[in-house]
Short mmCIF file of C-alpha atoms and ligand atoms in Angstrom, two decimals:
data_model
loop_
_atom_site.label_atom_id
_atom_site.label_comp_id
_atom_site.label_asym_id
_atom_site.label_seq_id
_atom_site.Cartn_x
_atom_site.Cartn_y
_atom_site.Cartn_z
CA MET A 1 320.08 -92.03 201.62
CA LEU A 2 322.75 -89.93 203.31
CA ILE A 3 322.39 -89.78 207.12
CA ASP A 4 324.43 -87.78 209.64
CA SER A 5 324.56 -90.40 212.38
CA HIS A 6 326.07 -88.06 215.00
CA CYS A 7 325.74 -84.29 215.33
CA HIS A 8 325.13 -81.74 218.08
CA LEU A 9 322.43 -79.45 216.64
CA ASN A 10 321.83 -77.81 220.02
CA TYR A 11 325.45 -76.78 220.57
CA LYS A 12 326.69 -73.22 220.22
CA GLY A 13 327.62 -72.61 216.59
CA LEU A 14 324.63 -74.56 215.23
CA VAL A 15 321.74 -73.85 217.60
CA GLU A 16 321.65 -70.11 216.76
CA ASP A 17 320.45 -70.82 213.21
CA GLN A 18 319.44 -74.44 213.46
CA ALA A 19 316.73 -74.14 210.78
CA GLU A 20 319.23 -72.78 208.22
CA VAL A 21 321.81 -75.43 209.20
CA LEU A 22 319.23 -78.17 208.62
CA GLY A 23 318.11 -76.50 205.38
CA ARG A 24 321.64 -76.47 203.96
CA ALA A 25 322.12 -80.12 204.91
CA ARG A 26 318.84 -81.16 203.24
CA GLU A 27 319.96 -79.30 200.09
CA SER A 28 323.18 -81.32 200.20
CA GLY A 29 321.13 -84.50 200.24
CA VAL A 30 321.20 -85.34 203.95
CA ARG A 31 318.00 -87.25 204.74
CA GLY A 32 318.32 -87.73 208.50
CA PHE A 33 320.13 -86.47 211.58
CA LEU A 34 320.84 -88.08 214.95
CA ASN A 35 321.11 -85.22 217.45
CA ILE A 36 323.33 -86.38 220.30
CA SER A 37 323.03 -85.60 224.03
CA THR A 38 326.04 -84.99 226.25
CA ARG A 39 324.43 -83.70 229.50
CA GLU A 40 321.14 -84.26 231.28
CA ARG A 41 320.17 -80.57 231.13
CA GLU A 42 320.21 -80.74 227.29
CA TRP A 43 317.83 -83.66 226.99
CA ALA A 44 314.59 -81.66 226.89
CA ASP A 45 315.88 -79.32 224.14
CA ILE A 46 317.27 -82.20 222.09
CA VAL A 47 314.00 -84.10 222.29
CA ALA A 48 312.09 -80.91 221.43
CA THR A 49 314.15 -80.51 218.25
CA ALA A 50 313.33 -84.10 217.30
CA GLU A 51 309.63 -83.46 217.94
CA ARG A 52 309.71 -80.37 215.70
CA GLU A 53 311.79 -81.78 212.80
CA PRO A 54 310.55 -85.03 211.21
CA ASP A 55 314.04 -86.03 209.99
CA VAL A 56 315.84 -85.39 213.31
CA TRP A 57 316.06 -88.04 216.05
CA ALA A 58 317.46 -87.75 219.57
CA SER A 59 319.86 -89.69 221.76
CA ILE A 60 319.88 -89.64 225.56
CA GLY A 61 323.13 -89.89 227.48
CA ILE A 62 326.10 -88.38 229.29
CA HIS A 63 329.43 -87.68 227.59
CA PRO A 64 332.46 -89.02 229.53
CA HIS A 65 333.65 -85.41 229.98
CA GLU A 66 330.47 -84.81 232.02
CA ALA A 67 330.62 -88.00 234.10
CA ASP A 68 331.71 -86.33 237.36
CA ALA A 69 328.69 -84.02 237.24
CA HIS A 70 326.36 -87.01 236.72
CA ALA A 71 327.97 -89.58 239.02
CA ASP A 72 324.63 -90.31 240.70
CA LEU A 73 322.58 -90.59 237.52
CA GLY A 74 320.96 -94.00 237.67
CA GLU A 75 319.44 -96.20 235.05
CA GLY A 76 315.97 -94.90 235.92
CA ALA A 77 316.53 -91.41 234.52
CA LEU A 78 317.93 -92.80 231.27
CA LEU A 79 315.18 -95.40 230.94
CA ALA A 80 312.45 -92.81 231.47
CA ALA A 81 313.93 -90.42 228.88
CA ALA A 82 314.57 -93.24 226.40
CA ALA A 83 310.89 -94.16 226.35
CA HIS A 84 310.12 -91.07 224.24
CA PRO A 85 309.22 -92.12 220.68
CA ARG A 86 311.84 -89.83 219.10
CA VAL A 87 314.73 -91.13 221.26
CA ILE A 88 316.48 -93.84 219.24
CA GLY A 89 319.92 -94.26 220.89
CA ILE A 90 321.79 -94.25 224.23
CA GLY A 91 324.82 -91.94 224.48
CA GLU A 92 327.12 -90.55 223.81
CA THR A 93 328.90 -92.39 226.57
CA GLY A 94 332.28 -94.05 226.97
CA LEU A 95 335.79 -93.19 228.13
CA ASP A 96 337.99 -90.19 227.35
CA TYR A 97 341.46 -90.51 228.90
CA TYR A 98 342.93 -87.90 226.55
CA TYR A 99 341.24 -84.98 228.28
CA ASP A 100 340.48 -86.73 231.61
CA HIS A 101 337.79 -84.14 232.36
CA SER A 102 336.15 -86.65 234.72
CA ASP A 103 337.50 -89.26 237.10
CA ARG A 104 338.27 -92.47 235.20
CA GLN A 105 336.41 -94.75 237.61
CA VAL A 106 333.33 -92.51 237.43
CA GLN A 107 333.53 -92.60 233.61
CA GLN A 108 333.68 -96.40 233.71
CA ASP A 109 330.77 -96.74 236.14
CA LEU A 110 328.57 -94.42 234.09
CA PHE A 111 329.57 -96.21 230.87
CA ARG A 112 328.24 -99.45 232.41
CA VAL A 113 325.00 -97.72 233.45
CA HIS A 114 324.47 -96.71 229.80
CA ILE A 115 325.26 -100.25 228.64
CA ARG A 116 322.62 -101.71 230.97
CA VAL A 117 320.08 -99.25 229.57
CA ALA A 118 321.03 -100.11 225.97
CA ARG A 119 320.61 -103.81 226.79
CA GLN A 120 317.23 -103.27 228.48
CA THR A 121 315.80 -100.98 225.80
CA GLY A 122 317.45 -102.54 222.75
CA LEU A 123 318.47 -99.01 221.68
CA PRO A 124 322.04 -98.80 220.31
CA LEU A 125 324.83 -97.56 222.54
CA ILE A 126 326.80 -94.64 221.02
CA VAL A 127 330.37 -95.04 222.28
CA HIS A 128 332.97 -92.27 222.50
CA THR A 129 336.48 -93.57 223.21
CA ARG A 130 339.75 -91.68 223.19
CA ASP A 131 343.13 -92.94 224.50
CA ALA A 132 341.18 -95.65 226.34
CA GLU A 133 341.25 -98.69 224.06
CA ASP A 134 342.14 -101.24 226.76
CA ASP A 135 339.46 -100.24 229.26
CA THR A 136 336.86 -99.75 226.50
CA THR A 137 337.56 -103.26 225.20
CA ARG A 138 337.55 -104.79 228.69
CA ILE A 139 334.21 -103.22 229.62
CA ILE A 140 332.48 -104.03 226.32
CA GLU A 141 333.74 -107.63 226.40
CA ASP A 142 332.65 -108.03 230.02
CA GLU A 143 329.20 -106.54 229.42
CA MET A 144 328.62 -108.44 226.16
CA GLY A 145 329.26 -111.57 228.23
CA LYS A 146 326.30 -110.63 230.45
CA GLY A 147 323.99 -110.15 227.46
CA ALA A 148 324.41 -108.66 224.00
CA PHE A 149 323.49 -105.06 223.20
CA PRO A 150 323.65 -103.08 219.93
CA ALA A 151 326.46 -100.50 219.75
CA LEU A 152 328.72 -98.42 217.58
CA ILE A 153 332.02 -96.62 218.05
CA HIS A 154 331.42 -93.03 216.97
CA CYS A 155 334.05 -90.73 215.44
CA PHE A 156 336.38 -93.69 215.16
CA THR A 157 340.06 -92.70 215.61
CA ALA A 158 341.49 -95.78 217.36
CA SER A 159 343.83 -98.53 216.17
CA ALA A 160 343.28 -101.27 213.60
CA PRO A 161 343.39 -104.06 216.24
CA PHE A 162 340.76 -102.20 218.27
CA ALA A 163 338.57 -101.87 215.15
CA ALA A 164 338.95 -105.59 214.48
CA ARG A 165 337.99 -106.50 218.06
CA MET A 166 334.94 -104.21 218.05
CA LEU A 167 333.78 -105.71 214.74
CA GLU A 168 334.20 -109.21 216.21
CA LEU A 169 332.04 -108.16 219.16
CA GLY A 170 329.32 -107.05 216.73
CA LEU A 171 329.78 -103.29 216.88
CA SER A 172 329.54 -100.89 213.96
CA ILE A 173 332.04 -98.12 213.19
CA SER A 174 331.15 -94.52 212.37
CA LEU A 175 333.61 -92.24 210.58
CA SER A 176 333.76 -88.47 211.00
CA GLY A 177 335.56 -85.79 208.98
CA ILE A 178 338.82 -86.80 210.67
CA VAL A 179 339.17 -89.51 208.02
CA THR A 180 339.64 -86.77 205.39
CA PHE A 181 342.62 -85.20 207.18
CA LYS A 182 345.98 -85.51 205.42
CA ASN A 183 347.73 -87.16 208.38
CA ALA A 184 344.97 -89.75 208.99
CA LYS A 185 346.65 -92.53 206.99
CA ASN A 186 345.99 -95.29 209.55
CA LEU A 187 342.35 -94.31 209.83
CA GLN A 188 342.01 -94.22 206.04
CA ALA A 189 343.30 -97.80 205.86
CA ILE A 190 340.70 -98.85 208.45
CA ALA A 191 337.98 -96.94 206.56
CA ALA A 192 338.82 -98.86 203.40
CA SER A 193 338.50 -102.24 205.15
CA VAL A 194 335.48 -102.02 207.50
CA PRO A 195 332.86 -104.52 206.27
CA GLU A 196 330.25 -102.81 204.14
CA ASP A 197 327.39 -103.64 206.50
CA ARG A 198 329.09 -102.12 209.61
CA LEU A 199 330.00 -98.65 208.35
CA LEU A 200 328.29 -95.36 209.19
CA VAL A 201 329.22 -91.72 208.57
CA GLU A 202 328.78 -88.66 210.76
CA THR A 203 329.96 -85.09 211.23
CA ASP A 204 330.15 -84.71 215.04
CA ALA A 205 329.20 -81.11 214.11
CA PRO A 206 329.97 -78.41 215.21
CA PHE A 207 333.41 -80.04 215.59
CA LEU A 208 335.86 -81.57 213.09
CA ALA A 209 334.92 -80.04 209.72
CA PRO A 210 336.16 -82.32 206.93
CA VAL A 211 338.37 -81.29 204.03
CA PRO A 212 337.67 -78.92 202.20
CA HIS A 213 335.90 -77.05 205.03
CA ARG A 214 338.64 -77.17 207.67
CA GLY A 215 338.71 -74.12 209.93
CA LYS A 216 334.95 -73.53 209.51
CA THR A 217 332.23 -74.51 211.95
CA CYS A 218 331.34 -78.05 211.00
CA GLU A 219 327.71 -78.59 210.01
CA PRO A 220 325.73 -81.67 208.98
CA ALA A 221 325.81 -80.71 205.27
CA PHE A 222 329.49 -81.67 205.34
CA VAL A 223 328.70 -85.35 205.90
CA ALA A 224 328.40 -85.43 202.09
CA ASP A 225 332.13 -84.59 201.83
CA THR A 226 333.11 -87.29 204.30
CA CYS A 227 330.92 -89.83 202.52
CA ALA A 228 332.45 -88.91 199.13
CA PHE A 229 335.97 -89.21 200.54
CA VAL A 230 335.31 -92.63 202.09
CA ALA A 231 333.62 -93.79 198.89
CA SER A 232 336.75 -92.90 196.91
CA LEU A 233 338.93 -94.77 199.46
CA ARG A 234 336.75 -97.84 199.00
CA GLY A 235 336.46 -97.52 195.22
CA THR A 236 332.68 -97.24 195.50
CA PRO A 237 330.37 -94.69 193.88
CA CYS A 238 329.40 -91.95 196.30
CA GLU A 239 325.65 -92.63 195.98
CA THR A 240 326.19 -96.32 196.68
CA LEU A 241 328.09 -95.61 199.90
CA ALA A 242 325.42 -93.10 200.96
CA ASP A 243 322.76 -95.79 200.42
CA THR A 244 324.79 -98.48 202.20
CA THR A 245 325.63 -96.37 205.24
CA GLY A 246 322.04 -95.09 205.35
CA ALA A 247 320.67 -98.63 205.29
CA ASN A 248 323.15 -99.58 208.03
CA PHE A 249 321.91 -96.66 210.12
CA PHE A 250 318.27 -97.72 209.86
CA ARG A 251 319.10 -101.37 210.55
CA LEU A 252 321.11 -100.47 213.68
CA PHE A 253 318.75 -97.71 214.87
CA GLY A 254 315.60 -99.73 214.29
CA LYS A 255 313.42 -97.21 216.17
CA ALA A 256 314.17 -94.45 213.60
CA THR A 257 311.43 -93.86 211.07
CA LEU A 258 311.09 -91.18 208.41
ZN1 LIG B 1 332.30 -88.06 221.00
ZN1 LIG B 2 329.72 -86.02 219.75
#
């Protein structure tokens, strides 16, 4: 039960031949796809894809890069969009201090808006965090104190102490193709030690193609390569890890049905 828990099927590079991209992934054994929003103007297309394809679900949210352009987006817009039956998650949201494409305070405020929506709807929060471990931890700790909400760190690339703290707070961790890169030794050690019931896999396609596809446009079929690599790190059969991470996906994203 291999699931790509995070891809951007409506981005340039995949949207032009989305049907073929999905076909190749299904042939590689991928049984489900979470198509992730990054901007409000994408939401309608992303939901339409999920309405058309029975194994594709949608998320609703604003990427931290886009926070400045959505500074006035309130909870109401997210809550209304999240009510759609094919919308199963809130995000991606979070903090990106590596690129700093949006003002940091605006990123933080919008992150908290998404958290309140995740808490109210019970839909998992899909967190993007880069070079922002301290503020991400502070905000998640603070908000968990106001009332728990389901969440995962997507495309995990942060430190081992950050992973440990997120696991303590109840979050899951999703690994992208970055874990297959030669220089990702720290991440590989984390991948080997995340508890079995908290691990997911994703492509973040069209970005970050795993070994042996580096340099190509990443597509959801390649989640099979990432899953196989992580399985070998953990000394687990590939099919077992696919089943485990798939079961984790459906437990976390309880609104997803096939
Ligand atoms: Zn991201
Ligand atoms: Zn993404």
